[in-house]
Amino acid sequence: MLRRRNLLCGDELADESQKIRMPEMPDDCLSRAVTIPPVPQGVGRARAWVRAVLDRWQLPQIVEPVELVASELVTNAVQHTHGEEPVSLLLAYAAGTLRLEVRDGDSANIPVVKTPGPMETDGRGLLLVEGCTDRWGIRLTARGKAVWCEFDIVRRHRLHAVREEGGTS
């Protein structure tokens, strides 16, 4: 028998209507999606949601980089939708690969990797995504765009084991 849960994210908000309600899903399903309100506080809720999902899936070794990348991509989506449309965050895990996807309603502002100067404060986000993930890309959707990335959990685990044994890779 499958148990169902209904979790809330965003407890710091006083208004009950602004909390993010996770859809009810079977416990053995390894995909989740959440809608993030397009406000700066949504970024923190996205990080907390990612951590909770990965903890539930028993993937603690990947929490930090996934949380960092999710934070960056959700921040970009919130900034570029100008608070007009919600942002969707998806996580899926199968065959040793974790996929993260952030969808927004803005198809006009396609992210581009930049090489910012030393004094520039913006433009490093996709470099961070590139450095933390194994693959990433962008696709246009019927309602905007999706920025996706993947983390090869099995490969990362093997590399970590080789480094701990004193080998090189």
PDB file of N, CA and C in Angstrom, residues 18-96:
ATOM      1  N   GLN A  18      -0.419  31.742   0.621  1.00  0.00           N
ATOM      2  CA  GLN A  18       0.834  31.888  -0.124  1.00  0.00           C
ATOM      3  C   GLN A  18       1.785  30.710   0.091  1.00  0.00           C
ATOM      4  N   LYS A  19       1.413  29.775   0.948  1.00  0.00           N
ATOM      5  CA  LYS A  19       2.265  28.610   1.143  1.00  0.00           C
ATOM      6  C   LYS A  19       2.228  27.740  -0.104  1.00  0.00           C
ATOM      7  N   ILE A  20       3.318  27.040  -0.337  1.00  0.00           N
ATOM      8  CA  ILE A  20       3.419  26.174  -1.496  1.00  0.00           C
ATOM      9  C   ILE A  20       2.949  24.787  -1.081  1.00  0.00           C
ATOM     10  N   ARG A  21       1.924  24.284  -1.704  1.00  0.00           N
ATOM     11  CA  ARG A  21       1.415  22.961  -1.389  1.00  0.00           C
ATOM     12  C   ARG A  21       1.977  21.968  -2.406  1.00  0.00           C
ATOM     13  N   MET A  22       2.699  20.976  -1.899  1.00  0.00           N
ATOM     14  CA  MET A  22       3.232  19.951  -2.778  1.00  0.00           C
ATOM     15  C   MET A  22       2.106  18.992  -3.145  1.00  0.00           C
ATOM     16  N   PRO A  23       2.065  18.552  -4.380  1.00  0.00           N
ATOM     17  CA  PRO A  23       1.011  17.617  -4.762  1.00  0.00           C
ATOM     18  C   PRO A  23       1.176  16.288  -4.038  1.00  0.00           C
ATOM     19  N   GLU A  24       0.073  15.606  -3.828  1.00  0.00           N
ATOM     20  CA  GLU A  24       0.139  14.285  -3.219  1.00  0.00           C
ATOM     21  C   GLU A  24       0.701  13.311  -4.234  1.00  0.00           C
ATOM     22  N   MET A  25       1.723  12.559  -3.818  1.00  0.00           N
ATOM     23  CA  MET A  25       2.386  11.626  -4.709  1.00  0.00           C
ATOM     24  C   MET A  25       2.703  10.373  -3.906  1.00  0.00           C
ATOM     25  N   PRO A  26       2.754   9.218  -4.536  1.00  0.00           N
ATOM     26  CA  PRO A  26       3.179   8.009  -3.832  1.00  0.00           C
ATOM     27  C   PRO A  26       4.617   8.165  -3.352  1.00  0.00           C
ATOM     28  N   ASP A  27       4.948   7.562  -2.216  1.00  0.00           N
ATOM     29  CA  ASP A  27       6.286   7.692  -1.661  1.00  0.00           C
ATOM     30  C   ASP A  27       7.376   7.107  -2.555  1.00  0.00           C
ATOM     31  N   ASP A  28       7.042   6.138  -3.398  1.00  0.00           N
ATOM     32  CA  ASP A  28       8.083   5.519  -4.217  1.00  0.00           C
ATOM     33  C   ASP A  28       8.264   6.202  -5.572  1.00  0.00           C
ATOM     34  N   CYS A  29       7.559   7.251  -5.827  1.00  0.00           N
ATOM     35  CA  CYS A  29       7.688   7.989  -7.079  1.00  0.00           C
ATOM     36  C   CYS A  29       8.882   8.931  -6.968  1.00  0.00           C
ATOM     37  N   LEU A  30       9.812   8.852  -7.894  1.00  0.00           N
ATOM     38  CA  LEU A  30      11.009   9.679  -7.818  1.00  0.00           C
ATOM     39  C   LEU A  30      10.963  10.845  -8.796  1.00  0.00           C
ATOM     40  N   SER A  31       9.865  11.537  -8.786  1.00  0.00           N
ATOM     41  CA  SER A  31       9.785  12.812  -9.488  1.00  0.00           C
ATOM     42  C   SER A  31       8.846  13.703  -8.687  1.00  0.00           C
ATOM     43  N   ARG A  32       9.195  14.957  -8.648  1.00  0.00           N
ATOM     44  CA  ARG A  32       8.400  15.929  -7.912  1.00  0.00           C
ATOM     45  C   ARG A  32       8.444  17.247  -8.666  1.00  0.00           C
ATOM     46  N   ALA A  33       7.403  18.036  -8.494  1.00  0.00           N
ATOM     47  CA  ALA A  33       7.341  19.361  -9.091  1.00  0.00           C
ATOM     48  C   ALA A  33       6.654  20.283  -8.105  1.00  0.00           C
ATOM     49  N   VAL A  34       7.056  21.537  -8.125  1.00  0.00           N
ATOM     50  CA  VAL A  34       6.449  22.536  -7.246  1.00  0.00           C
ATOM     51  C   VAL A  34       6.368  23.848  -8.014  1.00  0.00           C
ATOM     52  N   THR A  35       5.351  24.621  -7.702  1.00  0.00           N
ATOM     53  CA  THR A  35       5.215  25.954  -8.284  1.00  0.00           C
ATOM     54  C   THR A  35       5.707  26.962  -7.265  1.00  0.00           C
ATOM     55  N   ILE A  36       6.587  27.830  -7.694  1.00  0.00           N
ATOM     56  CA  ILE A  36       7.207  28.831  -6.831  1.00  0.00           C
ATOM     57  C   ILE A  36       6.619  30.190  -7.193  1.00  0.00           C
ATOM     58  N   PRO A  37       6.139  30.944  -6.203  1.00  0.00           N
ATOM     59  CA  PRO A  37       5.662  32.289  -6.530  1.00  0.00           C
ATOM     60  C   PRO A  37       6.832  33.153  -7.012  1.00  0.00           C
ATOM     61  N   PRO A  38       6.597  34.031  -7.977  1.00  0.00           N
ATOM     62  CA  PRO A  38       7.688  34.818  -8.561  1.00  0.00           C
ATOM     63  C   PRO A  38       8.078  36.017  -7.696  1.00  0.00           C
ATOM     64  N   VAL A  39       8.481  35.722  -6.470  1.00  0.00           N
ATOM     65  CA  VAL A  39       8.923  36.746  -5.526  1.00  0.00           C
ATOM     66  C   VAL A  39      10.268  36.307  -4.969  1.00  0.00           C
ATOM     67  N   PRO A  40      11.095  37.237  -4.486  1.00  0.00           N
ATOM     68  CA  PRO A  40      12.409  36.853  -3.971  1.00  0.00           C
ATOM     69  C   PRO A  40      12.356  35.771  -2.882  1.00  0.00           C
ATOM     70  N   GLN A  41      11.332  35.772  -2.037  1.00  0.00           N
ATOM     71  CA  GLN A  41      11.214  34.753  -0.987  1.00  0.00           C
ATOM     72  C   GLN A  41      11.029  33.353  -1.572  1.00  0.00           C
ATOM     73  N   GLY A  42      10.574  33.277  -2.809  1.00  0.00           N
ATOM     74  CA  GLY A  42      10.395  31.989  -3.465  1.00  0.00           C
ATOM     75  C   GLY A  42      11.700  31.240  -3.645  1.00  0.00           C
ATOM     76  N   VAL A  43      12.801  31.958  -3.768  1.00  0.00           N
ATOM     77  CA  VAL A  43      14.107  31.319  -3.963  1.00  0.00           C
ATOM     78  C   VAL A  43      14.481  30.502  -2.728  1.00  0.00           C
ATOM     79  N   GLY A  44      14.289  31.058  -1.551  1.00  0.00           N
ATOM     80  CA  GLY A  44      14.579  30.319  -0.320  1.00  0.00           C
ATOM     81  C   GLY A  44      13.681  29.102  -0.166  1.00  0.00           C
ATOM     82  N   ARG A  45      12.436  29.261  -0.551  1.00  0.00           N
ATOM     83  CA  ARG A  45      11.514  28.125  -0.483  1.00  0.00           C
ATOM     84  C   ARG A  45      11.910  27.044  -1.481  1.00  0.00           C
ATOM     85  N   ALA A  46      12.419  27.453  -2.643  1.00  0.00           N
ATOM     86  CA  ALA A  46      12.891  26.476  -3.632  1.00  0.00           C
ATOM     87  C   ALA A  46      14.060  25.678  -3.072  1.00  0.00           C
ATOM     88  N   ARG A  47      15.013  26.350  -2.430  1.00  0.00           N
ATOM     89  CA  ARG A  47      16.155  25.655  -1.822  1.00  0.00           C
ATOM     90  C   ARG A  47      15.686  24.663  -0.762  1.00  0.00           C
ATOM     91  N   ALA A  48      14.777  25.090   0.096  1.00  0.00           N
ATOM     92  CA  ALA A  48      14.268  24.214   1.160  1.00  0.00           C
ATOM     93  C   ALA A  48      13.544  23.010   0.560  1.00  0.00           C
ATOM     94  N   TRP A  49      12.782  23.241  -0.491  1.00  0.00           N
ATOM     95  CA  TRP A  49      12.055  22.154  -1.139  1.00  0.00           C
ATOM     96  C   TRP A  49      13.026  21.146  -1.749  1.00  0.00           C
ATOM     97  N   VAL A  50      14.059  21.630  -2.437  1.00  0.00           N
ATOM     98  CA  VAL A  50      15.065  20.743  -3.033  1.00  0.00           C
ATOM     99  C   VAL A  50      15.712  19.897  -1.946  1.00  0.00           C
ATOM    100  N   ARG A  51      16.116  20.522  -0.861  1.00  0.00           N
ATOM    101  CA  ARG A  51      16.756  19.790   0.243  1.00  0.00           C
ATOM    102  C   ARG A  51      15.815  18.719   0.800  1.00  0.00           C
ATOM    103  N   ALA A  52      14.550  19.069   1.003  1.00  0.00           N
ATOM    104  CA  ALA A  52      13.587  18.115   1.553  1.00  0.00           C
ATOM    105  C   ALA A  52      13.378  16.928   0.613  1.00  0.00           C
ATOM    106  N   VAL A  53      13.261  17.195  -0.674  1.00  0.00           N
ATOM    107  CA  VAL A  53      13.051  16.112  -1.638  1.00  0.00           C
ATOM    108  C   VAL A  53      14.274  15.205  -1.697  1.00  0.00           C
ATOM    109  N   LEU A  54      15.468  15.782  -1.781  1.00  0.00           N
ATOM    110  CA  LEU A  54      16.679  14.956  -1.885  1.00  0.00           C
ATOM    111  C   LEU A  54      16.947  14.189  -0.596  1.00  0.00           C
ATOM    112  N   ASP A  55      16.614  14.769   0.540  1.00  0.00           N
ATOM    113  CA  ASP A  55      16.721  14.029   1.804  1.00  0.00           C
ATOM    114  C   ASP A  55      15.762  12.843   1.794  1.00  0.00           C
ATOM    115  N   ARG A  56      14.558  13.067   1.323  1.00  0.00           N
ATOM    116  CA  ARG A  56      13.556  11.997   1.261  1.00  0.00           C
ATOM    117  C   ARG A  56      14.010  10.886   0.317  1.00  0.00           C
ATOM    118  N   TRP A  57      14.661  11.253  -0.776  1.00  0.00           N
ATOM    119  CA  TRP A  57      15.148  10.268  -1.737  1.00  0.00           C
ATOM    120  C   TRP A  57      16.490   9.663  -1.311  1.00  0.00           C
ATOM    121  N   GLN A  58      16.996  10.061  -0.172  1.00  0.00           N
ATOM    122  CA  GLN A  58      18.268   9.578   0.375  1.00  0.00           C
ATOM    123  C   GLN A  58      19.435   9.828  -0.583  1.00  0.00           C
ATOM    124  N   LEU A  59      19.528  11.087  -1.027  1.00  0.00           N
ATOM    125  CA  LEU A  59      20.624  11.530  -1.903  1.00  0.00           C
ATOM    126  C   LEU A  59      21.384  12.681  -1.240  1.00  0.00           C
ATOM    127  N   PRO A  60      21.884  12.485  -0.022  1.00  0.00           N
ATOM    128  CA  PRO A  60      22.536  13.597   0.683  1.00  0.00           C
ATOM    129  C   PRO A  60      23.817  14.077   0.021  1.00  0.00           C
ATOM    130  N   GLN A  61      24.489  13.218  -0.737  1.00  0.00           N
ATOM    131  CA  GLN A  61      25.762  13.578  -1.353  1.00  0.00           C
ATOM    132  C   GLN A  61      25.613  14.627  -2.447  1.00  0.00           C
ATOM    133  N   ILE A  62      24.406  14.869  -2.905  1.00  0.00           N
ATOM    134  CA  ILE A  62      24.201  15.799  -4.021  1.00  0.00           C
ATOM    135  C   ILE A  62      23.403  17.032  -3.613  1.00  0.00           C
ATOM    136  N   VAL A  63      22.988  17.120  -2.363  1.00  0.00           N
ATOM    137  CA  VAL A  63      22.117  18.210  -1.926  1.00  0.00           C
ATOM    138  C   VAL A  63      22.732  19.582  -2.195  1.00  0.00           C
ATOM    139  N   GLU A  64      23.954  19.805  -1.790  1.00  0.00           N
ATOM    140  CA  GLU A  64      24.538  21.148  -1.891  1.00  0.00           C
ATOM    141  C   GLU A  64      24.631  21.665  -3.327  1.00  0.00           C
ATOM    142  N   PRO A  65      25.203  20.903  -4.269  1.00  0.00           N
ATOM    143  CA  PRO A  65      25.265  21.459  -5.628  1.00  0.00           C
ATOM    144  C   PRO A  65      23.888  21.626  -6.274  1.00  0.00           C
ATOM    145  N   VAL A  66      22.963  20.708  -5.993  1.00  0.00           N
ATOM    146  CA  VAL A  66      21.626  20.828  -6.591  1.00  0.00           C
ATOM    147  C   VAL A  66      20.903  22.025  -5.999  1.00  0.00           C
ATOM    148  N   GLU A  67      21.035  22.208  -4.702  1.00  0.00           N
ATOM    149  CA  GLU A  67      20.415  23.355  -4.037  1.00  0.00           C
ATOM    150  C   GLU A  67      20.972  24.666  -4.591  1.00  0.00           C
ATOM    151  N   LEU A  68      22.273  24.719  -4.811  1.00  0.00           N
ATOM    152  CA  LEU A  68      22.925  25.916  -5.349  1.00  0.00           C
ATOM    153  C   LEU A  68      22.446  26.217  -6.770  1.00  0.00           C
ATOM    154  N   VAL A  69      22.399  25.194  -7.612  1.00  0.00           N
ATOM    155  CA  VAL A  69      21.960  25.388  -8.995  1.00  0.00           C
ATOM    156  C   VAL A  69      20.479  25.769  -9.038  1.00  0.00           C
ATOM    157  N   ALA A  70      19.655  25.108  -8.228  1.00  0.00           N
ATOM    158  CA  ALA A  70      18.226  25.453  -8.181  1.00  0.00           C
ATOM    159  C   ALA A  70      18.051  26.904  -7.772  1.00  0.00           C
ATOM    160  N   SER A  71      18.810  27.333  -6.780  1.00  0.00           N
ATOM    161  CA  SER A  71      18.734  28.713  -6.310  1.00  0.00           C
ATOM    162  C   SER A  71      19.072  29.690  -7.432  1.00  0.00           C
ATOM    163  N   GLU A  72      20.107  29.397  -8.169  1.00  0.00           N
ATOM    164  CA  GLU A  72      20.525  30.270  -9.270  1.00  0.00           C
ATOM    165  C   GLU A  72      19.472  30.323 -10.370  1.00  0.00           C
ATOM    166  N   LEU A  73      18.975  29.167 -10.779  1.00  0.00           N
ATOM    167  CA  LEU A  73      18.010  29.136 -11.881  1.00  0.00           C
ATOM    168  C   LEU A  73      16.668  29.742 -11.482  1.00  0.00           C
ATOM    169  N   VAL A  74      16.222  29.499 -10.252  1.00  0.00           N
ATOM    170  CA  VAL A  74      14.963  30.098  -9.806  1.00  0.00           C
ATOM    171  C   VAL A  74      15.126  31.611  -9.669  1.00  0.00           C
ATOM    172  N   THR A  75      16.267  32.063  -9.165  1.00  0.00           N
ATOM    173  CA  THR A  75      16.519  33.503  -9.065  1.00  0.00           C
ATOM    174  C   THR A  75      16.418  34.154 -10.439  1.00  0.00           C
ATOM    175  N   ASN A  76      17.068  33.547 -11.434  1.00  0.00           N
ATOM    176  CA  ASN A  76      17.005  34.091 -12.800  1.00  0.00           C
ATOM    177  C   ASN A  76      15.574  34.123 -13.312  1.00  0.00           C
ATOM    178  N   ALA A  77      14.846  33.056 -13.091  1.00  0.00           N
ATOM    179  CA  ALA A  77      13.468  32.991 -13.579  1.00  0.00           C
ATOM    180  C   ALA A  77      12.596  34.052 -12.914  1.00  0.00           C
ATOM    181  N   VAL A  78      12.756  34.241 -11.607  1.00  0.00           N
ATOM    182  CA  VAL A  78      11.976  35.250 -10.883  1.00  0.00           C
ATOM    183  C   VAL A  78      12.317  36.646 -11.402  1.00  0.00           C
ATOM    184  N   GLN A  79      13.603  36.910 -11.619  1.00  0.00           N
ATOM    185  CA  GLN A  79      14.017  38.224 -12.105  1.00  0.00           C
ATOM    186  C   GLN A  79      13.477  38.509 -13.510  1.00  0.00           C
ATOM    187  N   HIS A  80      13.499  37.508 -14.375  1.00  0.00           N
ATOM    188  CA  HIS A  80      13.124  37.744 -15.769  1.00  0.00           C
ATOM    189  C   HIS A  80      11.628  37.696 -16.017  1.00  0.00           C
ATOM    190  N   THR A  81      10.858  37.102 -15.116  1.00  0.00           N
ATOM    191  CA  THR A  81       9.404  37.126 -15.302  1.00  0.00           C
ATOM    192  C   THR A  81       8.799  38.356 -14.637  1.00  0.00           C
ATOM    193  N   HIS A  82       9.623  39.124 -13.945  1.00  0.00           N
ATOM    194  CA  HIS A  82       9.202  40.386 -13.332  1.00  0.00           C
ATOM    195  C   HIS A  82       7.984  40.209 -12.417  1.00  0.00           C
ATOM    196  N   GLY A  83       7.915  39.073 -11.743  1.00  0.00           N
ATOM    197  CA  GLY A  83       6.824  38.847 -10.802  1.00  0.00           C
ATOM    198  C   GLY A  83       5.471  38.632 -11.438  1.00  0.00           C
ATOM    199  N   GLU A  84       5.448  38.340 -12.725  1.00  0.00           N
ATOM    200  CA  GLU A  84       4.174  38.212 -13.429  1.00  0.00           C
ATOM    201  C   GLU A  84       3.646  36.788 -13.505  1.00  0.00           C
ATOM    202  N   GLU A  85       4.511  35.805 -13.547  1.00  0.00           N
ATOM    203  CA  GLU A  85       4.071  34.415 -13.684  1.00  0.00           C
ATOM    204  C   GLU A  85       4.825  33.530 -12.706  1.00  0.00           C
ATOM    205  N   PRO A  86       4.161  32.496 -12.191  1.00  0.00           N
ATOM    206  CA  PRO A  86       4.858  31.579 -11.293  1.00  0.00           C
ATOM    207  C   PRO A  86       5.954  30.806 -12.028  1.00  0.00           C
ATOM    208  N   VAL A  87       6.859  30.270 -11.260  1.00  0.00           N
ATOM    209  CA  VAL A  87       7.988  29.504 -11.764  1.00  0.00           C
ATOM    210  C   VAL A  87       7.776  28.059 -11.333  1.00  0.00           C
ATOM    211  N   SER A  88       8.041  27.109 -12.220  1.00  0.00           N
ATOM    212  CA  SER A  88       7.923  25.691 -11.878  1.00  0.00           C
ATOM    213  C   SER A  88       9.309  25.102 -11.692  1.00  0.00           C
ATOM    214  N   LEU A  89       9.450  24.296 -10.660  1.00  0.00           N
ATOM    215  CA  LEU A  89      10.701  23.612 -10.360  1.00  0.00           C
ATOM    216  C   LEU A  89      10.413  22.119 -10.335  1.00  0.00           C
ATOM    217  N   LEU A  90      11.166  21.358 -11.103  1.00  0.00           N
ATOM    218  CA  LEU A  90      10.958  19.922 -11.193  1.00  0.00           C
ATOM    219  C   LEU A  90      12.240  19.191 -10.836  1.00  0.00           C
ATOM    220  N   LEU A  91      12.108  18.062 -10.154  1.00  0.00           N
ATOM    221  CA  LEU A  91      13.210  17.154  -9.891  1.00  0.00           C
ATOM    222  C   LEU A  91      12.773  15.763 -10.317  1.00  0.00           C
ATOM    223  N   ALA A  92      13.655  15.039 -10.970  1.00  0.00           N
ATOM    224  CA  ALA A  92      13.379  13.654 -11.355  1.00  0.00           C
ATOM    225  C   ALA A  92      14.674  12.864 -11.211  1.00  0.00           C
ATOM    226  N   TYR A  93      14.549  11.644 -10.684  1.00  0.00           N
ATOM    227  CA  TYR A  93      15.719  10.787 -10.497  1.00  0.00           C
ATOM    228  C   TYR A  93      15.435   9.420 -11.097  1.00  0.00           C
ATOM    229  N   ALA A  94      16.277   9.017 -12.024  1.00  0.00           N
ATOM    230  CA  ALA A  94      16.151   7.706 -12.643  1.00  0.00           C
ATOM    231  C   ALA A  94      17.498   7.313 -13.230  1.00  0.00           C
ATOM    232  N   ALA A  95      17.777   6.028 -13.216  1.00  0.00           N
ATOM    233  CA  ALA A  95      18.977   5.467 -13.847  1.00  0.00           C
ATOM    234  C   ALA A  95      20.252   6.176 -13.414  1.00  0.00           C
ATOM    235  N   GLY A  96      20.328   6.551 -12.142  1.00  0.00           N
ATOM    236  CA  GLY A  96      21.537   7.171 -11.610  1.00  0.00           C
ATOM    237  C   GLY A  96      21.735   8.627 -11.974  1.00  0.00           C
TER     238      GLY A  96
END
